[in-house]
Short mmCIF file of C-alpha atoms and ligand atoms in Angstrom, two decimals:
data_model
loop_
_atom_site.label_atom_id
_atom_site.label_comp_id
_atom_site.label_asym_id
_atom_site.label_seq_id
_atom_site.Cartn_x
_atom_site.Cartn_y
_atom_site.Cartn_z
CA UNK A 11 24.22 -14.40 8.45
CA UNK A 12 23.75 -11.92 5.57
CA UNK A 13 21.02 -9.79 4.99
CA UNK A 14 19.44 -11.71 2.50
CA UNK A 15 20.03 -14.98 4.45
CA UNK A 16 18.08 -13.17 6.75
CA UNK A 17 15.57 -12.16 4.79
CA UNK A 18 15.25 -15.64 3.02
CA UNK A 19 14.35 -16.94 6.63
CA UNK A 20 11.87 -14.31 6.72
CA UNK A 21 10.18 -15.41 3.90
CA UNK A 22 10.13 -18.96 4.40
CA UNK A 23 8.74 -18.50 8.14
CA UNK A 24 5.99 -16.27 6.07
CA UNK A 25 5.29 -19.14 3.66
CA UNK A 26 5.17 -21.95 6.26
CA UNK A 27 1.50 -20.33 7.15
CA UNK A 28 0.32 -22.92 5.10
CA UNK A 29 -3.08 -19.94 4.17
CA UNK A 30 -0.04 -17.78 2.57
CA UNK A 31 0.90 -20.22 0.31
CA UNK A 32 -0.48 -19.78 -3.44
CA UNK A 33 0.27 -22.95 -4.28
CA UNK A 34 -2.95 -23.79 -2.03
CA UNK A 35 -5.22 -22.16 -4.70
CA UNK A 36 -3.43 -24.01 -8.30
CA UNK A 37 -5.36 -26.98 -9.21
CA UNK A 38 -2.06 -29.53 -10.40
CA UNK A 39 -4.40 -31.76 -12.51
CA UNK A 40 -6.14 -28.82 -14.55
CA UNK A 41 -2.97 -26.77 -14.38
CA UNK A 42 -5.40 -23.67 -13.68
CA UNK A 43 -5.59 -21.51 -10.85
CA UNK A 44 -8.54 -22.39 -8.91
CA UNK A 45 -11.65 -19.86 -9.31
CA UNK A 46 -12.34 -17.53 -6.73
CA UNK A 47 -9.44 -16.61 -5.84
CA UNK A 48 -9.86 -13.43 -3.84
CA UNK A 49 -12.74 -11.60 -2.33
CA UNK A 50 -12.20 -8.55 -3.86
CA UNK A 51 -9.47 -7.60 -6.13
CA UNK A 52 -6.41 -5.04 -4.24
CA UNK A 53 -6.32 -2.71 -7.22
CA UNK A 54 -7.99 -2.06 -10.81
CA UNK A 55 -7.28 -3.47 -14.56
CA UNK A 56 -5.26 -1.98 -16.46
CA UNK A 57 -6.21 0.42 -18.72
CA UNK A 58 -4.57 3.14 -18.99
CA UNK A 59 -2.69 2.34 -21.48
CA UNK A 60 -4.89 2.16 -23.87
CA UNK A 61 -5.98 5.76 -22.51
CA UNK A 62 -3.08 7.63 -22.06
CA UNK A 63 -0.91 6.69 -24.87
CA UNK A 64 -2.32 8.45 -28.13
CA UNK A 65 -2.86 6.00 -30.92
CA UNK A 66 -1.21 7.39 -33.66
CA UNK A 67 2.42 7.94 -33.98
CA UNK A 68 3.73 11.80 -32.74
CA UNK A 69 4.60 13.48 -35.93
CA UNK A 70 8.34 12.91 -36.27
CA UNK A 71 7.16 9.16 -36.70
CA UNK A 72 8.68 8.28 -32.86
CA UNK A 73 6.06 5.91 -31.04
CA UNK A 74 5.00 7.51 -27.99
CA UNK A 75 3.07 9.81 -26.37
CA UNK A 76 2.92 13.58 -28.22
CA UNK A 77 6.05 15.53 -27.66
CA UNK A 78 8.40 12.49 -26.80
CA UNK A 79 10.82 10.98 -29.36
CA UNK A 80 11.52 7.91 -28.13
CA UNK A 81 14.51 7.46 -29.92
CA UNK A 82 15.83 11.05 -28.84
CA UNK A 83 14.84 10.99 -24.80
CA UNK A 84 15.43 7.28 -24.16
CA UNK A 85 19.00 6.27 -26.80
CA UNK A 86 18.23 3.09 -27.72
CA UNK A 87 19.16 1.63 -24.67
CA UNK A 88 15.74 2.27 -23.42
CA UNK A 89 17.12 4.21 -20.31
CA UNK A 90 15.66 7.71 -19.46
CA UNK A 91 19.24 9.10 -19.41
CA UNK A 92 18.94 13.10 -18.54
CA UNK A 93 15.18 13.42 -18.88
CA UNK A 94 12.32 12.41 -16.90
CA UNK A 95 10.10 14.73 -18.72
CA UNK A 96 8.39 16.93 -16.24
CA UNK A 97 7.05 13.84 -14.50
CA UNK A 98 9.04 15.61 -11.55
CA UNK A 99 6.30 18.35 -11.76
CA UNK A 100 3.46 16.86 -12.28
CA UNK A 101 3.74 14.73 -9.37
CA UNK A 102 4.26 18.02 -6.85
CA UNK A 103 0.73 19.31 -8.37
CA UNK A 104 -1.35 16.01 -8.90
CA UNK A 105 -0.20 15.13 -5.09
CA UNK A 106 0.39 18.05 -3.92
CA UNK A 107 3.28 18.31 -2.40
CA UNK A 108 4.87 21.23 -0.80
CA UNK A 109 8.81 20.46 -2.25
CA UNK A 110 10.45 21.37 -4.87
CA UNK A 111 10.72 18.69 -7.89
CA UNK A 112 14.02 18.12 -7.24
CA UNK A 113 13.24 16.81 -3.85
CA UNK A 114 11.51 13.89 -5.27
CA UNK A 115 13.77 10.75 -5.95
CA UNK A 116 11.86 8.24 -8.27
CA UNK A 117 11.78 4.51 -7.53
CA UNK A 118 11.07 0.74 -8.55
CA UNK A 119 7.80 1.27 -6.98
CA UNK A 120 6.54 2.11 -3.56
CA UNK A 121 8.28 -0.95 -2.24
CA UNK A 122 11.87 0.60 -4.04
CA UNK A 123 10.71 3.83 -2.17
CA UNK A 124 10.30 2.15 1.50
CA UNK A 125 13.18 -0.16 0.61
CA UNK A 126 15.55 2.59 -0.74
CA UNK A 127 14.78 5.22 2.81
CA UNK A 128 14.66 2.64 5.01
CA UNK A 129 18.36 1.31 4.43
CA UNK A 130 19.40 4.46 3.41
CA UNK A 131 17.94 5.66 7.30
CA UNK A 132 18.77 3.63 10.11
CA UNK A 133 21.81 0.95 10.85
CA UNK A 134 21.65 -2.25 13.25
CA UNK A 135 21.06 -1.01 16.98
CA UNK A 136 18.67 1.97 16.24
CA UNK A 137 14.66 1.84 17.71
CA UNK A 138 12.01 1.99 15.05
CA UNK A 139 8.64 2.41 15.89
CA UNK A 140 6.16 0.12 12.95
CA UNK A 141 2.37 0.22 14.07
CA UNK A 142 0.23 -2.99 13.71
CA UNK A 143 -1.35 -4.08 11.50
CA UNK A 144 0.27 -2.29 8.32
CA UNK A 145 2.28 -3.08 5.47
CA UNK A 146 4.01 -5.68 5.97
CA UNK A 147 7.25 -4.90 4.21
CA UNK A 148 8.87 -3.33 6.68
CA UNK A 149 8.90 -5.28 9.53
CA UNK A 150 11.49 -8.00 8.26
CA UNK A 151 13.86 -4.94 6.52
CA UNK A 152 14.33 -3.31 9.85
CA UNK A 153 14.50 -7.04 11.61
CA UNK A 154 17.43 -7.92 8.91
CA UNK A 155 19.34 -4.48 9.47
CA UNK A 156 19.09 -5.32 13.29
CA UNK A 157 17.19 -2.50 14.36
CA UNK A 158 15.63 -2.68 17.65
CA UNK A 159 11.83 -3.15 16.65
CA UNK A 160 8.98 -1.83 18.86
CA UNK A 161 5.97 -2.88 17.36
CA UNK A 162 3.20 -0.56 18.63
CA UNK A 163 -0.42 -1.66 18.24
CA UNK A 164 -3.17 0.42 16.10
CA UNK A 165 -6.34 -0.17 18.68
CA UNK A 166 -9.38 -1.10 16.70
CA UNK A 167 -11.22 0.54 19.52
CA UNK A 168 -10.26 4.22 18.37
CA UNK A 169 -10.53 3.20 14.57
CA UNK A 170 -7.17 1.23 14.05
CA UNK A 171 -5.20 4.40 15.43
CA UNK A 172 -2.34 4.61 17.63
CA UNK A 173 -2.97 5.66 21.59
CA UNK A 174 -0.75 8.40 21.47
CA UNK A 175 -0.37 8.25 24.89
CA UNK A 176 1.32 5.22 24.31
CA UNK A 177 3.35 6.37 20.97
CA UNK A 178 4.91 9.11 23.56
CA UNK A 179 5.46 6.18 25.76
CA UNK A 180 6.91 4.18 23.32
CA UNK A 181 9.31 7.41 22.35
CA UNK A 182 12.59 7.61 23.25
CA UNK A 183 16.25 9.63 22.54
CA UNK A 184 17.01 6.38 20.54
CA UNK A 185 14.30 6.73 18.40
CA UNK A 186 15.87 6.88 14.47
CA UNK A 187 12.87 6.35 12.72
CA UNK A 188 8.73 6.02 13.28
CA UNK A 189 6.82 4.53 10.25
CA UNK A 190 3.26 5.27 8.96
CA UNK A 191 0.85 4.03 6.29
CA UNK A 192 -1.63 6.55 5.44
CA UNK A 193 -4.38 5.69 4.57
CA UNK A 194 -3.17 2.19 6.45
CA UNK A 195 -2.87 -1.11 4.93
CA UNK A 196 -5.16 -3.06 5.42
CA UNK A 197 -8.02 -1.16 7.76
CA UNK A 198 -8.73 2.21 5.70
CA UNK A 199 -8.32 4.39 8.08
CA UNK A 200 -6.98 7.48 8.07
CA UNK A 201 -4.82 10.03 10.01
CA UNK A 202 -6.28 13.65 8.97
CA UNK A 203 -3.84 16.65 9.34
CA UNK A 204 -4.83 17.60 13.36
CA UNK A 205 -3.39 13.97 13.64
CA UNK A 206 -0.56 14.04 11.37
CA UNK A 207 0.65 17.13 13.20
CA UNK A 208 0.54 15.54 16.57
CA UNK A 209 2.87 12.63 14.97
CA UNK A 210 4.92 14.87 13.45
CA UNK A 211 5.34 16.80 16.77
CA UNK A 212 6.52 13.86 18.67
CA UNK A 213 8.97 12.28 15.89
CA UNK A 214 10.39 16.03 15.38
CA UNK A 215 10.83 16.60 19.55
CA UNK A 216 13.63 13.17 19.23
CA UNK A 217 14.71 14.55 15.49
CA UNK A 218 12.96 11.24 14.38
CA UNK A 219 12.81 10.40 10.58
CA UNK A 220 9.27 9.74 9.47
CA UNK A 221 8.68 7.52 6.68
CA UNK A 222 4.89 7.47 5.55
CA UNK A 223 4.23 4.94 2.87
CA UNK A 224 0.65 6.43 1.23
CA UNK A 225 0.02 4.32 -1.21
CA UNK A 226 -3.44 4.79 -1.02
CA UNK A 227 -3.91 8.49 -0.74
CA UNK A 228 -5.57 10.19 -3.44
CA UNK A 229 -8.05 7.30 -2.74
CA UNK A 230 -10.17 8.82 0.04
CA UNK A 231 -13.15 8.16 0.05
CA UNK A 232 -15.52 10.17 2.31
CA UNK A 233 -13.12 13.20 2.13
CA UNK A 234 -11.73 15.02 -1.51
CA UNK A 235 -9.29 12.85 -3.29
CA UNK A 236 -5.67 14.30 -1.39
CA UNK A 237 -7.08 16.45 1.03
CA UNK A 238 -5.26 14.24 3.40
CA UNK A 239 -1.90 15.99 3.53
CA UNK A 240 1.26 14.37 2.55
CA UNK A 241 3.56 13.98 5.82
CA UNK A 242 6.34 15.45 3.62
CA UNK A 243 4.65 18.67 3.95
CA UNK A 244 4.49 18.79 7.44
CA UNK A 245 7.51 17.92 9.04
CA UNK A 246 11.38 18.35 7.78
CA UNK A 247 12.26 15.11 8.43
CA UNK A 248 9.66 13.07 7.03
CA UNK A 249 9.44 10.88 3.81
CA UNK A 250 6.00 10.52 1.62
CA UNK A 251 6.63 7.36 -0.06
CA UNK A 252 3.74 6.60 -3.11
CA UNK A 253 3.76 4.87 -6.77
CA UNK A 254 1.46 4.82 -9.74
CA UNK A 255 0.29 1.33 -8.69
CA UNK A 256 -3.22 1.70 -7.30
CA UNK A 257 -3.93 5.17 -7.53
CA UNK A 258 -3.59 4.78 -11.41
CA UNK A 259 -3.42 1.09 -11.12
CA UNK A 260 -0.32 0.71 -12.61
CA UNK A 261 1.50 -1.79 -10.16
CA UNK A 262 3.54 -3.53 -13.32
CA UNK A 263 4.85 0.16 -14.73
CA UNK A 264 6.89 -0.27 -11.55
CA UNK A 265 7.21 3.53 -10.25
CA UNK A 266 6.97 5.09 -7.39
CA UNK A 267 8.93 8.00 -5.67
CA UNK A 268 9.84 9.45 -2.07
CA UNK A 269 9.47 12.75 -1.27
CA UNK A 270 10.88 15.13 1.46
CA UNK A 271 12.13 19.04 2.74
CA UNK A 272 14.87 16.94 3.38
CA UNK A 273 17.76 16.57 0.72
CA UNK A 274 19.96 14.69 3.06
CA UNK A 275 17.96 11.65 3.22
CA UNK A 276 16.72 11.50 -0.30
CA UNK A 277 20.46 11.85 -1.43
CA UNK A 278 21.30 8.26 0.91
CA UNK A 279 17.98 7.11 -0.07
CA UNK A 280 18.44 7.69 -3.64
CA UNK A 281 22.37 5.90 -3.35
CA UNK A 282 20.44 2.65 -2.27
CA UNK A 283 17.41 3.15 -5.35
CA UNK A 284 20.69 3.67 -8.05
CA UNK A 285 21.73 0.22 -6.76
CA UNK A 286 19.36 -1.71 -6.48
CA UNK A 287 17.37 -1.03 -9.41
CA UNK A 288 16.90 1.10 -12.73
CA UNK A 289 13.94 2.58 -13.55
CA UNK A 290 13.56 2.12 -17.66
CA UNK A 291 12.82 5.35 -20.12
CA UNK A 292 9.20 3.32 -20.84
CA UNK A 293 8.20 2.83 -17.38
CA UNK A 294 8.70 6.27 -16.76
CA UNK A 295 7.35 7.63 -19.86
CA UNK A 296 4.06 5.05 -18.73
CA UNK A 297 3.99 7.26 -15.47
CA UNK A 298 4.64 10.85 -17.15
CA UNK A 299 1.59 10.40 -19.36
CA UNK A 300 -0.35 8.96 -16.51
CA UNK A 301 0.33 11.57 -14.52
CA UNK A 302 -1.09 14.55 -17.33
CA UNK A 303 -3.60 16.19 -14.91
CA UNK A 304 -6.54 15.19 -16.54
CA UNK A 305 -5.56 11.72 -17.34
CA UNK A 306 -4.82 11.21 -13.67
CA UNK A 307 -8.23 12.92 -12.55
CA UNK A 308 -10.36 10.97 -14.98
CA UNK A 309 -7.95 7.62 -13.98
CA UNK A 310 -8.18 8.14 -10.17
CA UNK A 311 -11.91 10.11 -10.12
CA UNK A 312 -12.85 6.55 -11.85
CA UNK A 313 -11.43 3.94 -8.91
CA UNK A 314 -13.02 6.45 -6.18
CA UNK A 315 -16.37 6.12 -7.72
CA UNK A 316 -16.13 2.36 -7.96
CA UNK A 317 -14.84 2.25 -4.95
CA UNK A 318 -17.58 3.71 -2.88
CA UNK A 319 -20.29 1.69 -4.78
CA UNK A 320 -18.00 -1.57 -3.62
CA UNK A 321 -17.67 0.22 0.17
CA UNK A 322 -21.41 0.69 0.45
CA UNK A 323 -22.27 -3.13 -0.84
CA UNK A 324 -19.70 -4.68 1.85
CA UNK A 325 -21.06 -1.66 4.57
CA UNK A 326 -24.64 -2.92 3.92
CA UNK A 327 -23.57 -6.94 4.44
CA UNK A 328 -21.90 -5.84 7.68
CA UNK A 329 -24.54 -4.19 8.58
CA UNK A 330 -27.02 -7.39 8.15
CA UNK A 331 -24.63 -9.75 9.75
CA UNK A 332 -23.31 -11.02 13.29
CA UNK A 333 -20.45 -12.44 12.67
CA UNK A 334 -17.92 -9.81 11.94
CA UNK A 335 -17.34 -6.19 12.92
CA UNK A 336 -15.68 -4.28 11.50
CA UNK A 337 -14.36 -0.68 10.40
CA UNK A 338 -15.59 1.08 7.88
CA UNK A 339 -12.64 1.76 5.73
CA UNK A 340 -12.35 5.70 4.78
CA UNK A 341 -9.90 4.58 1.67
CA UNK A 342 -8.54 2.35 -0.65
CA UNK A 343 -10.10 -0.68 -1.34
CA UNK A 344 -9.08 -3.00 1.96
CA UNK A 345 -11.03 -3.87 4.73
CA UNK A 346 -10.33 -5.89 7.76
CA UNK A 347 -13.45 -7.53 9.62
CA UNK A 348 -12.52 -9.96 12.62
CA UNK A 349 -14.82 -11.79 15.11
CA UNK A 350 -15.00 -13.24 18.45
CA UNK A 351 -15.80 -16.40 17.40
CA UNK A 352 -13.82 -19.62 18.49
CA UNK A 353 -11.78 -19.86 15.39
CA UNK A 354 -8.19 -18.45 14.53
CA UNK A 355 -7.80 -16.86 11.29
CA UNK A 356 -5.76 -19.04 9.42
CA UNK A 357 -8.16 -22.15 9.92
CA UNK A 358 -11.37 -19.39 9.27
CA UNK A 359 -9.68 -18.53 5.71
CA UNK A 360 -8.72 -22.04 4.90
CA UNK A 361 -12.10 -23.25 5.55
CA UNK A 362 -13.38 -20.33 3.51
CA UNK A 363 -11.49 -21.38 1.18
CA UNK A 364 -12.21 -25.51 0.97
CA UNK A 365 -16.25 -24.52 1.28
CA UNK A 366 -16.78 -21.80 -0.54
CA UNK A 367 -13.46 -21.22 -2.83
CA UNK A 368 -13.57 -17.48 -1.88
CA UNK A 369 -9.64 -15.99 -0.57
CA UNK A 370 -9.16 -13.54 2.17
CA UNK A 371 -5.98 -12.85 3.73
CA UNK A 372 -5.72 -14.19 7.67
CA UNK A 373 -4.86 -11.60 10.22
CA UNK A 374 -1.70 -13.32 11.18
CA UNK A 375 -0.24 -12.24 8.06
CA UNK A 376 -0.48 -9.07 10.01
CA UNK A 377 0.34 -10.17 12.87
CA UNK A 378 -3.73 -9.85 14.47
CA UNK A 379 -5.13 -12.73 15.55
CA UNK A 380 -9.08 -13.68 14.26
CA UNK A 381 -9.37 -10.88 11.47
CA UNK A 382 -8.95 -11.11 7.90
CA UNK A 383 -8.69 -9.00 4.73
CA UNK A 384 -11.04 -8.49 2.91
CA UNK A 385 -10.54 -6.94 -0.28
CA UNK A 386 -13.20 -5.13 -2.20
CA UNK A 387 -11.83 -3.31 -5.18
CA UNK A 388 -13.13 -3.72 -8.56
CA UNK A 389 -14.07 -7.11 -9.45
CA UNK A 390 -17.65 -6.97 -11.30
CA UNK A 391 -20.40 -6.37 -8.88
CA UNK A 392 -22.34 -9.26 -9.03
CA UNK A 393 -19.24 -11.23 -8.50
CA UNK A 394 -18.51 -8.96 -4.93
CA UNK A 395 -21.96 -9.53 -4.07
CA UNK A 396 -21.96 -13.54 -4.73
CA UNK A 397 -18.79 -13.70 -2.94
CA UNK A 398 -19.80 -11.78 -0.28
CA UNK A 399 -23.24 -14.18 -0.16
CA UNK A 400 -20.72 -17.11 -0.24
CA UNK A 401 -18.76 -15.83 2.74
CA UNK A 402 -22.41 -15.01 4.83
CA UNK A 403 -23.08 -19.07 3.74
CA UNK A 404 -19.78 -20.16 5.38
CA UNK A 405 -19.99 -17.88 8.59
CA UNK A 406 -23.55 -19.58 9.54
CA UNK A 407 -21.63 -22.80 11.09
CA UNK A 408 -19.99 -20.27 13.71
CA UNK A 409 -23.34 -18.78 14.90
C1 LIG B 18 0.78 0.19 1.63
C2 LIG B 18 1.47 -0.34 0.43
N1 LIG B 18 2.73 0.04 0.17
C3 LIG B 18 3.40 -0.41 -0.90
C4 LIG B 18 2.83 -1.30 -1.77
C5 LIG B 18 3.61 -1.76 -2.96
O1 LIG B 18 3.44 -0.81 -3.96
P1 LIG B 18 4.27 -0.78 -5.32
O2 LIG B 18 3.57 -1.69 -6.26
O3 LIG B 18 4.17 0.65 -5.75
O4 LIG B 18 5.66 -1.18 -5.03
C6 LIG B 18 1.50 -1.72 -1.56
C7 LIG B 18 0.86 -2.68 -2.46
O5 LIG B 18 -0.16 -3.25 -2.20
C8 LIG B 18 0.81 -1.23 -0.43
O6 LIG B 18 -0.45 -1.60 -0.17
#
């Protein structure tokens, strides 16, 4: 079986959860995707486009951003060739990284960055230690490489963190690789530096790699924006995966980057990016001017605000309800309520669905039974709250 055979299977087991399926939501008749969709939208519009590029044309007549001749830094082939600007730089201050540029590799996303260090890392045999619930990319890449998977549970009870008596349980000499998403995917919590040091101590004492995917740092929300630390800074052998997607909510530019002390990995890692995907002189231009410090402050000072107004109207409804606890995410724009009601998550979000046309993700996507995410990024207010009031409608048959 090859590894995408493998991953093919994969997907199809993931779509035969009938919930996952998007089909579900497309009205055939109207040919419209049916309203409602999701709870709360994953990431923000848009519209920095608009904002970052400057509207008239630099003054050798080259479209683009002041100071880049598209013609001359891109060759008509639209490729970045040489140059990538100083994006390089800007991404060591804006997320403050403790590496030099040059040990950044940049990526098709955050996904090309977990992709590209994860294949580039470990080979069929090796132990990886994934928490639950997290992204849930991983899983089936180190599954297809035959790596010997120990899943390790994130206990709701200490605030979706790891027992670490049981991560140095779950330890061993075979240990290649532990992986991290901080803030996590979908809860909100997040692992401050005391933590990330005690991590870091364990993966260092078996010469683990550590691949943190933090996607959503920058997006704190109780704490300053990046005053978590990136693991990168912390530990020799550790990865900080990230991208421009929701930070400046640019998941279609399609950039992201890993960065780490260590050159060795980022060299492999960067082998499997080269391969598997080009980055195009736009894209990265897209990210460069996105990533001008006070672009990206006003850009990412912008979702944190909104985000906190959206965290206090769902932290107010769970407040006045029964049904669900749940907690409190500390970042991003994910939450993930569950209940002890007699009802598994995939019939909960379907029914959701049928009654009250509002989406949320089941648990089992993430592999936790009677919890579901619930999204609450920036769709108008009034539309959160409805949905929200739509959701409190539903829940009163369980009671
Ligand atoms: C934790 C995490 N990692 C990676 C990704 C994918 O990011 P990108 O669009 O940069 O590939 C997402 C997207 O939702 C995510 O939540």
């Amino acid at each position: 079986m090859t590894f995408g055979d493998k991953l093919i299977e994969w997907q199809s087991f993931r779509k035969s959860e009938k919930a996952n399926s998007r089909k579900d939501f497309f009205d055939p008749i109207s040919r419209k995707w049916k309203p409602g969709y999701s709870a709360g939208e994953m990431g923000y519009p848009l519209t920095m486009i608009k904002e970052i590029l400057p509207s008239e044309p630099s003054p050798d007549k080259a479209i683009g951003p002041d100071g880049v001749n598209l013609d001359y830094d891109m060759d008509w082939t639209g490729q970045p060739g040489n140059t990538y600007f100083d994006l390089k730089d800007r991404l060591v201050e804006n997320f403050k990284y403790e590496v030099a540029p040059e040990n950044i590799i940049l990526t098709n996303g955050t996904q090309g960055a977990n992709f590209s260090v994860i294949m580039a890392s470990i080979q069929k045999g090796d132990e990886v230690i994934i928490p639950r619930p997290t992204w849930t990319q991983w899983e089936p890449l180190c599954h297809a490489i035959g790596a010997r998977v120990k899943i390790l549970p994130l206990r709701e009870e200490l605030g979706w963190k790891w027992d670490m008596e049981e991560l140095k349980e779950a330890i061993s000499k075979n240990t290649k690789m532990i992986l991290l998403c901080n803030p996590n995917n979908p809860t909100g919590r997040i692992y401050n530096k005391k933590e990330l040091k005690e991590i870091c101590e364990l993966a260092e004492y078996v010469d683990a790699v550590l691949m943190a995917d933090e996607e959503f740092r920058g997006l704190e929300l109780d704490v300053p924006s990046m005053s978590t630390p990136p693991t990168c800074n912390m530990y020799y052998n550790a990865v900080s995966n990230q991208g421009v997607s929701k930070i400046l909510s640019g998941a279609g530019i399609r950039v992201g980057w890993a960065a780490s002390q260590n050159k060795d990995i980022l060299d492999r890692a960067n082998a499997v990016a080269r391969q598997t995907g080009q980055i195009g002189g736009l894209q990265v231009i897209l990210a460069w001017a996105a990533n001008e410090p006070t672009v990206f402050k006003k850009i990412s000072q912008g979702h944190i605000k909104f985000g906190k107004k959206s965290r206090s109207i769902l932290t107010k409804y769970l407040k006045e309800q029964e049904f669900f606890e749940c907690f409190i995410p500390k970042a991003g724009f994910l939450s993930f309520p569950g209940w002890k009601y007699d009802i598994d998550a995939i019939s909960f979000v379907d029914g959701l669905f049928e009654s009250e046309r509002v989406r949320c993700w089941p648990g089992t996507k993430y592999g936790v039974e009677k919890h579901m995410r619930l999204g609450y990024g920036r769709i108008p207010t009034e539309m959160f709250k409805d949905n929200l009031r739509k959701i409190d409608n539903y829940i009163q048959k369980f009671i």
